[in-house]
XYZ file of C-alpha atoms in Angstrom:
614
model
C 101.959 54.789 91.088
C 99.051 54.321 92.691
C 100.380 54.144 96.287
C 102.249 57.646 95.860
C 99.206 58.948 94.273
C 97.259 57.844 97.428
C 100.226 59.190 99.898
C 99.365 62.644 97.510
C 95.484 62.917 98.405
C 96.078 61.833 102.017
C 98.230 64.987 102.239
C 96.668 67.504 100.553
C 93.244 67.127 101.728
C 94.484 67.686 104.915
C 95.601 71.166 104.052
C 92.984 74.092 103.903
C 91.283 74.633 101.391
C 91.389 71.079 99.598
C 90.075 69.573 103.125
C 86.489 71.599 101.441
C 87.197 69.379 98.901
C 85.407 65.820 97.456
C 87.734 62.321 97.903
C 87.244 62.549 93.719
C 88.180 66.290 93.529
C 91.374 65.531 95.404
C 92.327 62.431 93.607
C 91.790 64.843 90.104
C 94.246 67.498 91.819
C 96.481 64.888 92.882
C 97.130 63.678 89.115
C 98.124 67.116 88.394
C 101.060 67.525 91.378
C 104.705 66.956 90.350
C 107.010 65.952 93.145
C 110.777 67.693 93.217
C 113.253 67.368 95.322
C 115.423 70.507 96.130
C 118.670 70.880 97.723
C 119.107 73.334 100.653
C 119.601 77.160 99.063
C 118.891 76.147 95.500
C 116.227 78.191 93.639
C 112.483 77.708 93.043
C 111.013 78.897 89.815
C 108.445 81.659 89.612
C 107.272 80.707 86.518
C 107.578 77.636 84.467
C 106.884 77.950 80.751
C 104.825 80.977 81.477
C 102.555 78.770 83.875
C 101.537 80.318 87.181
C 102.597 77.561 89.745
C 101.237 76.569 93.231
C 103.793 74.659 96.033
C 102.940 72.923 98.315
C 105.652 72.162 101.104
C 105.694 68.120 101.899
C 108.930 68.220 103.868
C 111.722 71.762 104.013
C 111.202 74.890 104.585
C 110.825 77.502 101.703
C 111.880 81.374 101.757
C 109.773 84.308 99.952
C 111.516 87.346 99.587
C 110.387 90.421 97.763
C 112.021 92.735 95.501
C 114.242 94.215 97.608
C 115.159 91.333 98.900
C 113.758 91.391 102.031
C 112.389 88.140 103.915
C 108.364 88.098 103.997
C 107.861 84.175 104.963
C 108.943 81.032 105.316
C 106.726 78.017 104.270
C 107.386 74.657 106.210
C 105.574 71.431 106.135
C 101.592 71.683 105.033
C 102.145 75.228 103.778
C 100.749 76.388 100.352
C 103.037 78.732 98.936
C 100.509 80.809 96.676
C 101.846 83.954 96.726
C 102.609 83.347 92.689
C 98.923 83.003 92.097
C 98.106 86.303 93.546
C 97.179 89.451 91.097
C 99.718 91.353 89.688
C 102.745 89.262 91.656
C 104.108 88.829 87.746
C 105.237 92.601 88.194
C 107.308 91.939 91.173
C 110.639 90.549 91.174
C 110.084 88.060 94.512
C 112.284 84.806 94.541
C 111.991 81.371 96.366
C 114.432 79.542 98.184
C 115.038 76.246 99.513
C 116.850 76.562 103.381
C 116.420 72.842 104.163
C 116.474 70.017 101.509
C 112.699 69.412 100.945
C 110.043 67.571 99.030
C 108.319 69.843 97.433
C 104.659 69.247 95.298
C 103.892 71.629 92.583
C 100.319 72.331 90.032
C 100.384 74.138 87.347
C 97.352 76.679 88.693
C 95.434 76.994 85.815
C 94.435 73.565 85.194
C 93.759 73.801 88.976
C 91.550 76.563 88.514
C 89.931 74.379 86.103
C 89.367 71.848 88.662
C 88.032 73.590 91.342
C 84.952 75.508 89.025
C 82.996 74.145 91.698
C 84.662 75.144 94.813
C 84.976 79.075 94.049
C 85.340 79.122 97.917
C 88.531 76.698 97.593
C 89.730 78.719 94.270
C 89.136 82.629 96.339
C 91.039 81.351 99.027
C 93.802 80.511 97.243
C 94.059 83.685 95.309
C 93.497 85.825 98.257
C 96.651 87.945 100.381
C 96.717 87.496 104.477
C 94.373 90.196 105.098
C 92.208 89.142 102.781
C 91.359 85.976 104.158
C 91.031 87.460 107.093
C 88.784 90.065 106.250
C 86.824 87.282 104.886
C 87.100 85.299 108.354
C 86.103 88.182 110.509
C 83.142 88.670 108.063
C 81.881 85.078 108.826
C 82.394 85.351 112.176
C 80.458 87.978 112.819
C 77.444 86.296 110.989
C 77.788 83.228 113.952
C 76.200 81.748 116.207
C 78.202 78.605 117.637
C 76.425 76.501 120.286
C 73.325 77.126 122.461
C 73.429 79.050 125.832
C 72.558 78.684 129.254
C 71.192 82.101 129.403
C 68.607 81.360 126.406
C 65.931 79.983 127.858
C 63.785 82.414 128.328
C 60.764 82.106 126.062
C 61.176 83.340 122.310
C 58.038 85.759 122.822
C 60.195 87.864 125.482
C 62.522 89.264 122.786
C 61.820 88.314 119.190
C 60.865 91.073 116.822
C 56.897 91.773 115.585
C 55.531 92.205 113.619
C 57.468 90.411 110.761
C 58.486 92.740 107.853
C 56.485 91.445 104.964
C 56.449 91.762 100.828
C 54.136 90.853 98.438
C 55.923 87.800 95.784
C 54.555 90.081 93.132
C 57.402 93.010 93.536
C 61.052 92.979 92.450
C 64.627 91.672 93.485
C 65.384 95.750 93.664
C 62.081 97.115 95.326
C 62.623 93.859 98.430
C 66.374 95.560 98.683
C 65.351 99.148 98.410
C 62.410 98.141 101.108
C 64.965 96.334 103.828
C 67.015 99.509 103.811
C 63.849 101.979 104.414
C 62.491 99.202 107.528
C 66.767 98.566 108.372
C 65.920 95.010 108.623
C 68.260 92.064 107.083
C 65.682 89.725 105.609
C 61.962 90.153 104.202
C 58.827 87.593 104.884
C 57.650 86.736 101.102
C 53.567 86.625 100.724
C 51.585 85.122 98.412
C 47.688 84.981 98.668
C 48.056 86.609 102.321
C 50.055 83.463 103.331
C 53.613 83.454 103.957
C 55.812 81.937 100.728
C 59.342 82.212 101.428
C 61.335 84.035 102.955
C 64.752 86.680 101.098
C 67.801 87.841 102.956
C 70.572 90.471 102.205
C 72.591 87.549 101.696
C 70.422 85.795 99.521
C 70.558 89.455 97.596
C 74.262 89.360 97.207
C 74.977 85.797 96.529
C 71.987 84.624 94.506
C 71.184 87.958 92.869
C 74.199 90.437 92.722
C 76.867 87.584 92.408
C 75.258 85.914 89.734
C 74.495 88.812 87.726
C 70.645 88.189 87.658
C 68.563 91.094 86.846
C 67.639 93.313 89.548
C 64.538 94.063 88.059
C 63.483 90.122 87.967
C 60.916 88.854 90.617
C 61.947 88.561 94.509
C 60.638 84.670 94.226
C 63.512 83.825 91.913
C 65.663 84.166 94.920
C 63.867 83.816 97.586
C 63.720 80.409 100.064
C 60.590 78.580 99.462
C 61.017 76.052 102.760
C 61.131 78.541 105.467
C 62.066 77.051 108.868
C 59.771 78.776 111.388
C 59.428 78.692 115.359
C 56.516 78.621 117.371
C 55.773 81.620 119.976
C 56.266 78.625 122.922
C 59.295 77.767 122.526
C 62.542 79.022 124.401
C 65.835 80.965 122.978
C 67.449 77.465 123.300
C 65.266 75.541 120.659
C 65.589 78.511 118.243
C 69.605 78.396 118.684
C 69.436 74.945 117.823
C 67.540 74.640 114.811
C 69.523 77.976 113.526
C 72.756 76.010 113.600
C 70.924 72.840 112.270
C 69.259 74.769 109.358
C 72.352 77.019 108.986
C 70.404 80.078 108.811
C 70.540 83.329 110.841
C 66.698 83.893 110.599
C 63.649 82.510 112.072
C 59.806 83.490 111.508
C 57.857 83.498 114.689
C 54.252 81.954 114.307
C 51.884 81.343 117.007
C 49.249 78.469 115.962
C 50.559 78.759 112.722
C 50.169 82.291 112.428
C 52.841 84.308 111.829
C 53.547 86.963 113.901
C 56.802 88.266 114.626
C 61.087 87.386 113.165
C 63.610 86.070 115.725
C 67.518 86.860 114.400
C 70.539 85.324 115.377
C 71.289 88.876 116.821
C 68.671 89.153 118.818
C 69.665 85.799 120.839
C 72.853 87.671 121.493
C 71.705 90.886 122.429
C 69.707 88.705 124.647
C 73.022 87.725 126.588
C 74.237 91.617 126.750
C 70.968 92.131 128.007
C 72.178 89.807 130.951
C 74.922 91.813 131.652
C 72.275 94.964 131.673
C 70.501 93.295 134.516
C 73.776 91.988 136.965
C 74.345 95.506 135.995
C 71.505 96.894 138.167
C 71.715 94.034 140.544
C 75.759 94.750 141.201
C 74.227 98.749 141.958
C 72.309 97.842 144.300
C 74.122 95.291 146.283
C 74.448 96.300 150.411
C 77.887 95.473 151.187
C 80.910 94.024 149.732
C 79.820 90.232 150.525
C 77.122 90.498 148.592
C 79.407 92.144 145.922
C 81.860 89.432 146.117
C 78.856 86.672 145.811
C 77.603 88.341 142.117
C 81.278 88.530 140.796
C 81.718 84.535 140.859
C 78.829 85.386 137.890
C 81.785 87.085 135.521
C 83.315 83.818 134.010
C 79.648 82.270 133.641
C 78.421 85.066 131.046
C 81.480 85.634 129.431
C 81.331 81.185 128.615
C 77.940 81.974 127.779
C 78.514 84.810 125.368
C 81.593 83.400 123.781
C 79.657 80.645 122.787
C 76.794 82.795 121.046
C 80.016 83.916 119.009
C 79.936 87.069 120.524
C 82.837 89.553 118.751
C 85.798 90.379 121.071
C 84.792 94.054 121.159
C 81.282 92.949 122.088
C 82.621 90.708 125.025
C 85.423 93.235 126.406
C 82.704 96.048 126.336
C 79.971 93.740 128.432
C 82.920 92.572 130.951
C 84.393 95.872 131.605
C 81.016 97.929 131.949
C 80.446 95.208 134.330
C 83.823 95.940 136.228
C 83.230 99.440 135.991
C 80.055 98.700 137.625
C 81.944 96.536 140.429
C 83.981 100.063 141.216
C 81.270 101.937 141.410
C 79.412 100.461 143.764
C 82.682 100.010 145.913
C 83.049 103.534 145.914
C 79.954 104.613 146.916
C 80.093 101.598 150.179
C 83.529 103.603 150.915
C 82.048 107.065 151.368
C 79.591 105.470 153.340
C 82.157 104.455 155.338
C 84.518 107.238 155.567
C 81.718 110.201 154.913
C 81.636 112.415 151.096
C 84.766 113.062 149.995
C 86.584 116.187 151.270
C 87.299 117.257 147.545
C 86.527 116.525 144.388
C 88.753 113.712 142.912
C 88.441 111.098 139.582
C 88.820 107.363 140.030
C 90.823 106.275 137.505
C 90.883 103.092 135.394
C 93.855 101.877 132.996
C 94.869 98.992 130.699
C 92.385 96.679 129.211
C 89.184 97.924 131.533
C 90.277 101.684 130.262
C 90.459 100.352 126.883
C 87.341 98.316 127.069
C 88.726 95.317 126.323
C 88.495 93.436 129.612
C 88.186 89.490 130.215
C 87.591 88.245 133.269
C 90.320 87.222 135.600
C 92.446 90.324 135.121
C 94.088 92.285 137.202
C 93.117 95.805 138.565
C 94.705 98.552 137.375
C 93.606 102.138 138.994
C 94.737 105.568 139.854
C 93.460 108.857 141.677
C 93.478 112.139 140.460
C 92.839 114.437 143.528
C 92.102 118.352 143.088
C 94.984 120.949 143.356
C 93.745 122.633 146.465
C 93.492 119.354 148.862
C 95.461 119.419 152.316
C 97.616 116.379 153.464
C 95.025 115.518 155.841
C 92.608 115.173 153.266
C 94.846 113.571 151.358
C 95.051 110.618 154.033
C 91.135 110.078 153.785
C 92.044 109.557 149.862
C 94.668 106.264 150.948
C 92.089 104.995 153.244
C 89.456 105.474 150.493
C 91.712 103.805 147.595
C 92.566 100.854 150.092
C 89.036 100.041 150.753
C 88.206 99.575 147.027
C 91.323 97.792 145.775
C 90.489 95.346 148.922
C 87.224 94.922 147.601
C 88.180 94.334 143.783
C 90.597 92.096 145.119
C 87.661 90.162 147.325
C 85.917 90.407 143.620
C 88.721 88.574 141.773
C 90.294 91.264 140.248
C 94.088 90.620 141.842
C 96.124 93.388 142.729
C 98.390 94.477 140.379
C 102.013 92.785 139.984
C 103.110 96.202 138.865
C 101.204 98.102 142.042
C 99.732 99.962 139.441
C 96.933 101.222 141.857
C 95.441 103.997 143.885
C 97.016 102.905 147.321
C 100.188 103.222 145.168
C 101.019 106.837 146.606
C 102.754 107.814 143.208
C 99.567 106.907 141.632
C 97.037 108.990 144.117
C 98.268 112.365 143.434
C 97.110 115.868 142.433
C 96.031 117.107 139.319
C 98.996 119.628 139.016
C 101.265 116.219 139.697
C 99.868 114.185 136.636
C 100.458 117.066 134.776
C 103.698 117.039 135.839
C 104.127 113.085 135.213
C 103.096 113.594 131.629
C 105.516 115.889 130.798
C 108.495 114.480 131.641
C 107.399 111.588 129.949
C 106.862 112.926 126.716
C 109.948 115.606 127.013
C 112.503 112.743 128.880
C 111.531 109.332 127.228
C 113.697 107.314 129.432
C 112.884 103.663 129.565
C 110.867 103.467 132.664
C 109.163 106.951 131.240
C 108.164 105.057 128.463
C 107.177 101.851 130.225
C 104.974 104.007 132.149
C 103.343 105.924 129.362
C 102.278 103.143 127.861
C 100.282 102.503 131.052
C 98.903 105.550 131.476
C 98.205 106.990 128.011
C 95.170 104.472 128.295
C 93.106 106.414 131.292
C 89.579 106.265 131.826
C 87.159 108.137 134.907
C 85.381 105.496 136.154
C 83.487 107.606 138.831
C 84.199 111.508 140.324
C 85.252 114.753 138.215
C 86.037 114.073 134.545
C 87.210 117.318 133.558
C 90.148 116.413 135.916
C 91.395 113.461 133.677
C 90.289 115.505 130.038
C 92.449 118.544 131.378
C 95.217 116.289 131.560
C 94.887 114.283 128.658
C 94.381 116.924 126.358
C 97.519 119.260 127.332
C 99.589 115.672 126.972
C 98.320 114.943 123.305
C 98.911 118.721 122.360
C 102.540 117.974 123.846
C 102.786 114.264 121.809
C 101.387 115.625 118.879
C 104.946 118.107 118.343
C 107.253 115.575 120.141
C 108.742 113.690 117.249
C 111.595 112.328 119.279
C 108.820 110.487 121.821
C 106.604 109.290 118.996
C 110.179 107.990 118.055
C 111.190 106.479 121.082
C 107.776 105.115 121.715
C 107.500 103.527 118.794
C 110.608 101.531 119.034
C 109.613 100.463 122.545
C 106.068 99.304 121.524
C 107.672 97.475 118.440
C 109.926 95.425 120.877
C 106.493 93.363 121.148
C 106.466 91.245 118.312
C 103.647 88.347 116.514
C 104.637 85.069 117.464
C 105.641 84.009 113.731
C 108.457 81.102 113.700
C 108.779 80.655 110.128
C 110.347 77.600 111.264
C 107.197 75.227 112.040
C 104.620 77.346 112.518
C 104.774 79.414 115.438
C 107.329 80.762 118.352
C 106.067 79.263 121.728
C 106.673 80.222 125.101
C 106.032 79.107 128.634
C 102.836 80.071 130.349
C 104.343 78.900 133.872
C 102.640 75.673 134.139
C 105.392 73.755 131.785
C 103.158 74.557 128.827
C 104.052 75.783 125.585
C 101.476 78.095 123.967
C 101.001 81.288 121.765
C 100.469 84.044 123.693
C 97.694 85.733 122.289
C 97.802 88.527 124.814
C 101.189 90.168 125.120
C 102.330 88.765 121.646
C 99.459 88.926 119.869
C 97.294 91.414 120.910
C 99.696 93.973 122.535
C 101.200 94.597 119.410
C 97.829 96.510 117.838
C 97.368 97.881 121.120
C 100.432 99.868 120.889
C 100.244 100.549 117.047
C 96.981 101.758 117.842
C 98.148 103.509 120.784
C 101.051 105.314 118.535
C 98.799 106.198 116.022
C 96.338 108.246 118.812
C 99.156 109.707 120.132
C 100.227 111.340 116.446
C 96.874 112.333 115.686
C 95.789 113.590 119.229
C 92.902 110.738 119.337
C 91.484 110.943 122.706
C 89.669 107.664 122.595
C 91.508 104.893 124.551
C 89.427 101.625 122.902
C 91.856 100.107 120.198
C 89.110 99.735 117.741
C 88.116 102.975 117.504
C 91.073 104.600 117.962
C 92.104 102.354 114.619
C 88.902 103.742 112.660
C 89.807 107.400 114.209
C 93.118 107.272 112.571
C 91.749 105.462 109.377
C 92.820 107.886 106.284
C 95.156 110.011 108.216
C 98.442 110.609 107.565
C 99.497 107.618 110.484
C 97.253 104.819 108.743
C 95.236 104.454 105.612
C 92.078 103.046 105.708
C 92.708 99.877 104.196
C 95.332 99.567 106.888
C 93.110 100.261 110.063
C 90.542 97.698 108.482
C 93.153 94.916 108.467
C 94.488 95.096 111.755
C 90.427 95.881 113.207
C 90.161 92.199 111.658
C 93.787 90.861 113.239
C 92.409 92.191 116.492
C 89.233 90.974 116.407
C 90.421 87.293 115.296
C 93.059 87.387 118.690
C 90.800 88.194 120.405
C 87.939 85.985 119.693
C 89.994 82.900 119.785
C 91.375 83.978 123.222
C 87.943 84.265 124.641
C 87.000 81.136 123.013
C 90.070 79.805 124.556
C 89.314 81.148 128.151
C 85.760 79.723 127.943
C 86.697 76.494 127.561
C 89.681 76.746 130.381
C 86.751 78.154 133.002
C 84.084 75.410 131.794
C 86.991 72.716 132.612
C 87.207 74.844 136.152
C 90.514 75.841 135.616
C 92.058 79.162 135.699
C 91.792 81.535 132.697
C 94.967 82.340 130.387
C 96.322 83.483 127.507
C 98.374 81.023 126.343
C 96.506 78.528 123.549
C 98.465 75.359 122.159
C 98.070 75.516 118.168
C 96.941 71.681 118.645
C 93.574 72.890 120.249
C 92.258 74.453 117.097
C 91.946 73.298 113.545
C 94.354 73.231 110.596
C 92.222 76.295 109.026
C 91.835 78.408 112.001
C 95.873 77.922 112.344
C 96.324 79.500 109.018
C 93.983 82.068 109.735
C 95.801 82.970 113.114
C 99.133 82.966 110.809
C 97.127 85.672 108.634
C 96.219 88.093 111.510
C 100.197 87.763 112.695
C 101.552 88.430 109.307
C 98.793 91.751 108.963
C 100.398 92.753 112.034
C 104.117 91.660 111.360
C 103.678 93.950 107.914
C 102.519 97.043 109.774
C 105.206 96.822 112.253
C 107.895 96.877 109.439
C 106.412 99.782 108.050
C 106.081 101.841 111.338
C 110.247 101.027 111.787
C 110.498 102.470 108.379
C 108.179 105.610 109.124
């Protein structure tokens, strides 16, 4: 008995979220599991003498389907099958089946409620849906910051805040909350006797004050932190990064000689890096020729290793990397006119995909068109091929490859009047053919990186008042984007595919993050968004008829999650000096950031099924 109760804590405090768990806790939980064996397409009880019960899946594969009997997921081996401890499930009629013969463990879930009392983090995951647990992911996420920088260390007095926002120990929990909001600050310097005493946090507001029901009214030293961790003036962005992550805290007092003077945040260490990118900025404007260009790109992958591992968000990244591309262009056009003299007429140089969208990594490809005025002769137009050759040459000399799909200004089809984009637009949307809708896809995500704007917003704007009354293409475009779909197996975890090296990996771009793209995409096209950037074209549709707000919050956090952990991904690929993918092996992160990634698929998974419904 005791040898299978052992071979029962060695497996489930492997599994997320008894791994937060105590050796003791586990060997309580583990007196609580009974072990059945089921025969393949036999039935799994939903409830058990009116007991809510948890599985666990030791060996098999289990099958949820809902009420309608429709498949929602499979459960293999080291999957928790909690879906019956969820609120209100009880009013659902969902069944599970067996589709392999498996060994399955089972709790009854209120004694193991009873057990984990002290591990309400263990006990909320477990009652929690997908995008729950991812909303609470992206949440601490955003609070991070991972591993010090090679860009932090300048001195702390270059950017920390001063002075410090202070509050006598004498007022209350409410009056410290009500005076953050008036100063927008996220934490409060506690003094007592004119000396610093402690130090109180939102956080500290919400867990210790809010959570716990304690009296707003009460003192702000009952929940304030009496040991504050400061930093002295001296010392560099590097030392304060470090003791953050030792202390786990997101806050630092500044004090010079004791003295304190100032508050350093975890935020401001990252805006630190974005200021970076502010300064290669004006550096990349200024550069003489494309040599000297080509010298500041091999810069790229070093800040985007370097903000990845301040835990920058995805949206934070893509924004610095594609200003910085946008930059790149610039700067190429303006060494072409010097070259070839002003241009004859006006024109807009056009960016698409992921730069368009803001949402640009390095090592991508360039995609770019030209939209030349109505009224420009054929020999004019043949300065405006000589002109589009001479940048793409140079992004190329930059990094940025030319485009498999010649998706670029020297691309004649793609260098052509305004009254011809018009024209391309509208047999798009009115004849949705398959290469029609290949190539809206493309081009529905437009940005002017340099030239006439008004050009581009003419054209946009008579294309979403055509979208906007095309049912049929918001059809046929929404069967094409849905092709795309989340790498969920059911079957052991994931589907993987060949990145061309003869690896197999998730591919977090095309079947991860493509799928919100075009969602997102769809849902701009209904609503006649004219933002291109997938995040805010999700909050633009938020509480429209296309997407609630609930909705557009979950897949903002499924997004966010891909792309974070390809970033992460790409960092570590470019510190090893190899070439940047998309393509991450599940073995390369944890057990728990596994099931998250299953979480942001299955948000993304549920909104596709709806959309085929719509």
């Amino acid at each position: 008995m005791n040898a299978a109760l052992n071979d029962i804590v060695d497996f489930i405090k492997t599994i997320p979220p008894f791994n937060l768990l105590s050796d003791q806790h586990c060997h309580l939980i583990a007196k609580h599991v009974s072990i059945g064996y089921y025969r393949n397409q036999s039935a799994l009880e939903t409830k058990r003498d009116d007991q809510v019960i948890l599985y666990l899946v030791k060996k098999g594969v289990v099958a949820y389907y809902n009420e309608i009997n429709e498949l929602q997921a499979k459960f293999s081996e080291g999957d928790l099958c909690s879906v019956l401890c969820q609120k209100n499930i009880d009013e659902l009629q969902i069944s599970l089946r067996i589709e392999e013969d498996s060994l399955i463990y089972s709790i009854d879930f209120k004694a193991l409620q009873e057990l984990l009392i002290d591990y309400p983090n263990a006990l909320q995951f477990l009652l929690q849906t997908a995008p729950q647990r991812l909303q609470d992911k992206m949440g601490a996420v955003s609070e991070s910051a991972l591993i010090a920088s090679s860009l932090t260390n300048a001195p702390i007095m270059d950017y920390y805040n001063s002075p410090a926002i202070t509050i006598s120990s004498q007022e209350s929990i409410q009056n410290a909350a009500k005076y953050m909001t008036e100063k927008n600050v996220s934490c409060l310097v506690i003094m007592a006797n004119g000396s610093p005493a402690g130090i109180v946090t939102d956080k500290d507001i919400r867990r210790r004050c809010v959570a716990k029901g304690l009296s707003s009214h009460g003192p702000v030293t009952d929940i304030m932190t009496d040991k504050m961790a400061t930093i002295d003036i001296n010392l560099c962005g590097h030392d304060a990064l470090a003791l953050m992550i030792s202390q786990r805290i997101h806050h630092l007092p500044v004090t010079n000689h004791g003295v304190l003077v100032g508050m350093l945040t975890a935020t401001d260490l990252m805006n630190q890096e974005g200021h970076h990118a502010v300064n290669l900025s004006s550096v990349i404007h200024k550069a003489s020729s494309v040599a000297a260009l080509v010298e500041l790109s091999s810069m790229l992958p070093k800040l985007q290793v370097s903000m990845a591992k301040l835990g920058a968000s995805a949206d934070y990244l893509g924004k610095n990397i594609s200003a910085l591309t946008m930059a790149f262009t610039i700067r190429l056009i303006e060494l072409a006119e010097q070259k070839l003299g002003v241009a004859p007429v006006s024109y807009a140089w056009l960016c698409t995909g992921s730069q368009a969208r803001q949402e640009q990594l390095v090592y991508s490809d360039q995609d770019n068109a030209l939209i030349i005025a109505d009224h420009a002769t054929p020999e004019q137009e043949g300065w405006f091929e000589a002109f589009a050759h001479f940048i793409c040459d140079g992004l190329a000399a930059c990094g940025y490859i030319y485009c498999p799909g010649n998706i670029m200004a020297t691309n004649q089809l793609w260098r052509q009047k305004k009254q011809v984009w018009q024209g391309y637009f509208t047999d798009w949307v009115t004849q949705p053919e398959p290469q029609a809708l290949l190539n809206s896809c493309v081009f529905f995500d437009l940005a002017t990186v340099h030239g006439d704007s008004s050009l581009l917003q003419d054209v946009r704007r008579n294309m979403l008042i055509q979208t906007q009354k095309n049912t049929l293409f918001l059809a046929h475009i929404s069967r094409n984007a849905l092709l795309q779909k989340p790498p969920l197996g059911f079957f052991r975890d994931f589907v993987l595919v060949h990145d061309g090296n003869n690896k197999k990996g998730l591919d977090l771009k095309h079947n991860g993050l493509a799928p919100i793209i075009n969602l997102a995409r769809i849902y701009a096209l209904a609503e006649g968004i004219e933002d291109v950037n997938t995040i805010m074209r999700l909050k633009l549709a938020a509480g429209t008829p296309s997407l609630s707000r609930t909705e557009s919050a979950n897949l903002i956090d499924a997004f966010e999650l891909l792309g974070m952990l390809r970033a992460e991904h790409q960092a570590k690929q470019i510190e090893r000096g190899e070439e940047a993918d998309s393509y991450l092996l599940p073995k390369e992160i944890s057990r728990l950031e596994r099931e998250h990634l299953k979480d942001a698929f299955k948000v993304v998974k549920a909104m596709q099924n709806y959309r085929q419904m719509v």
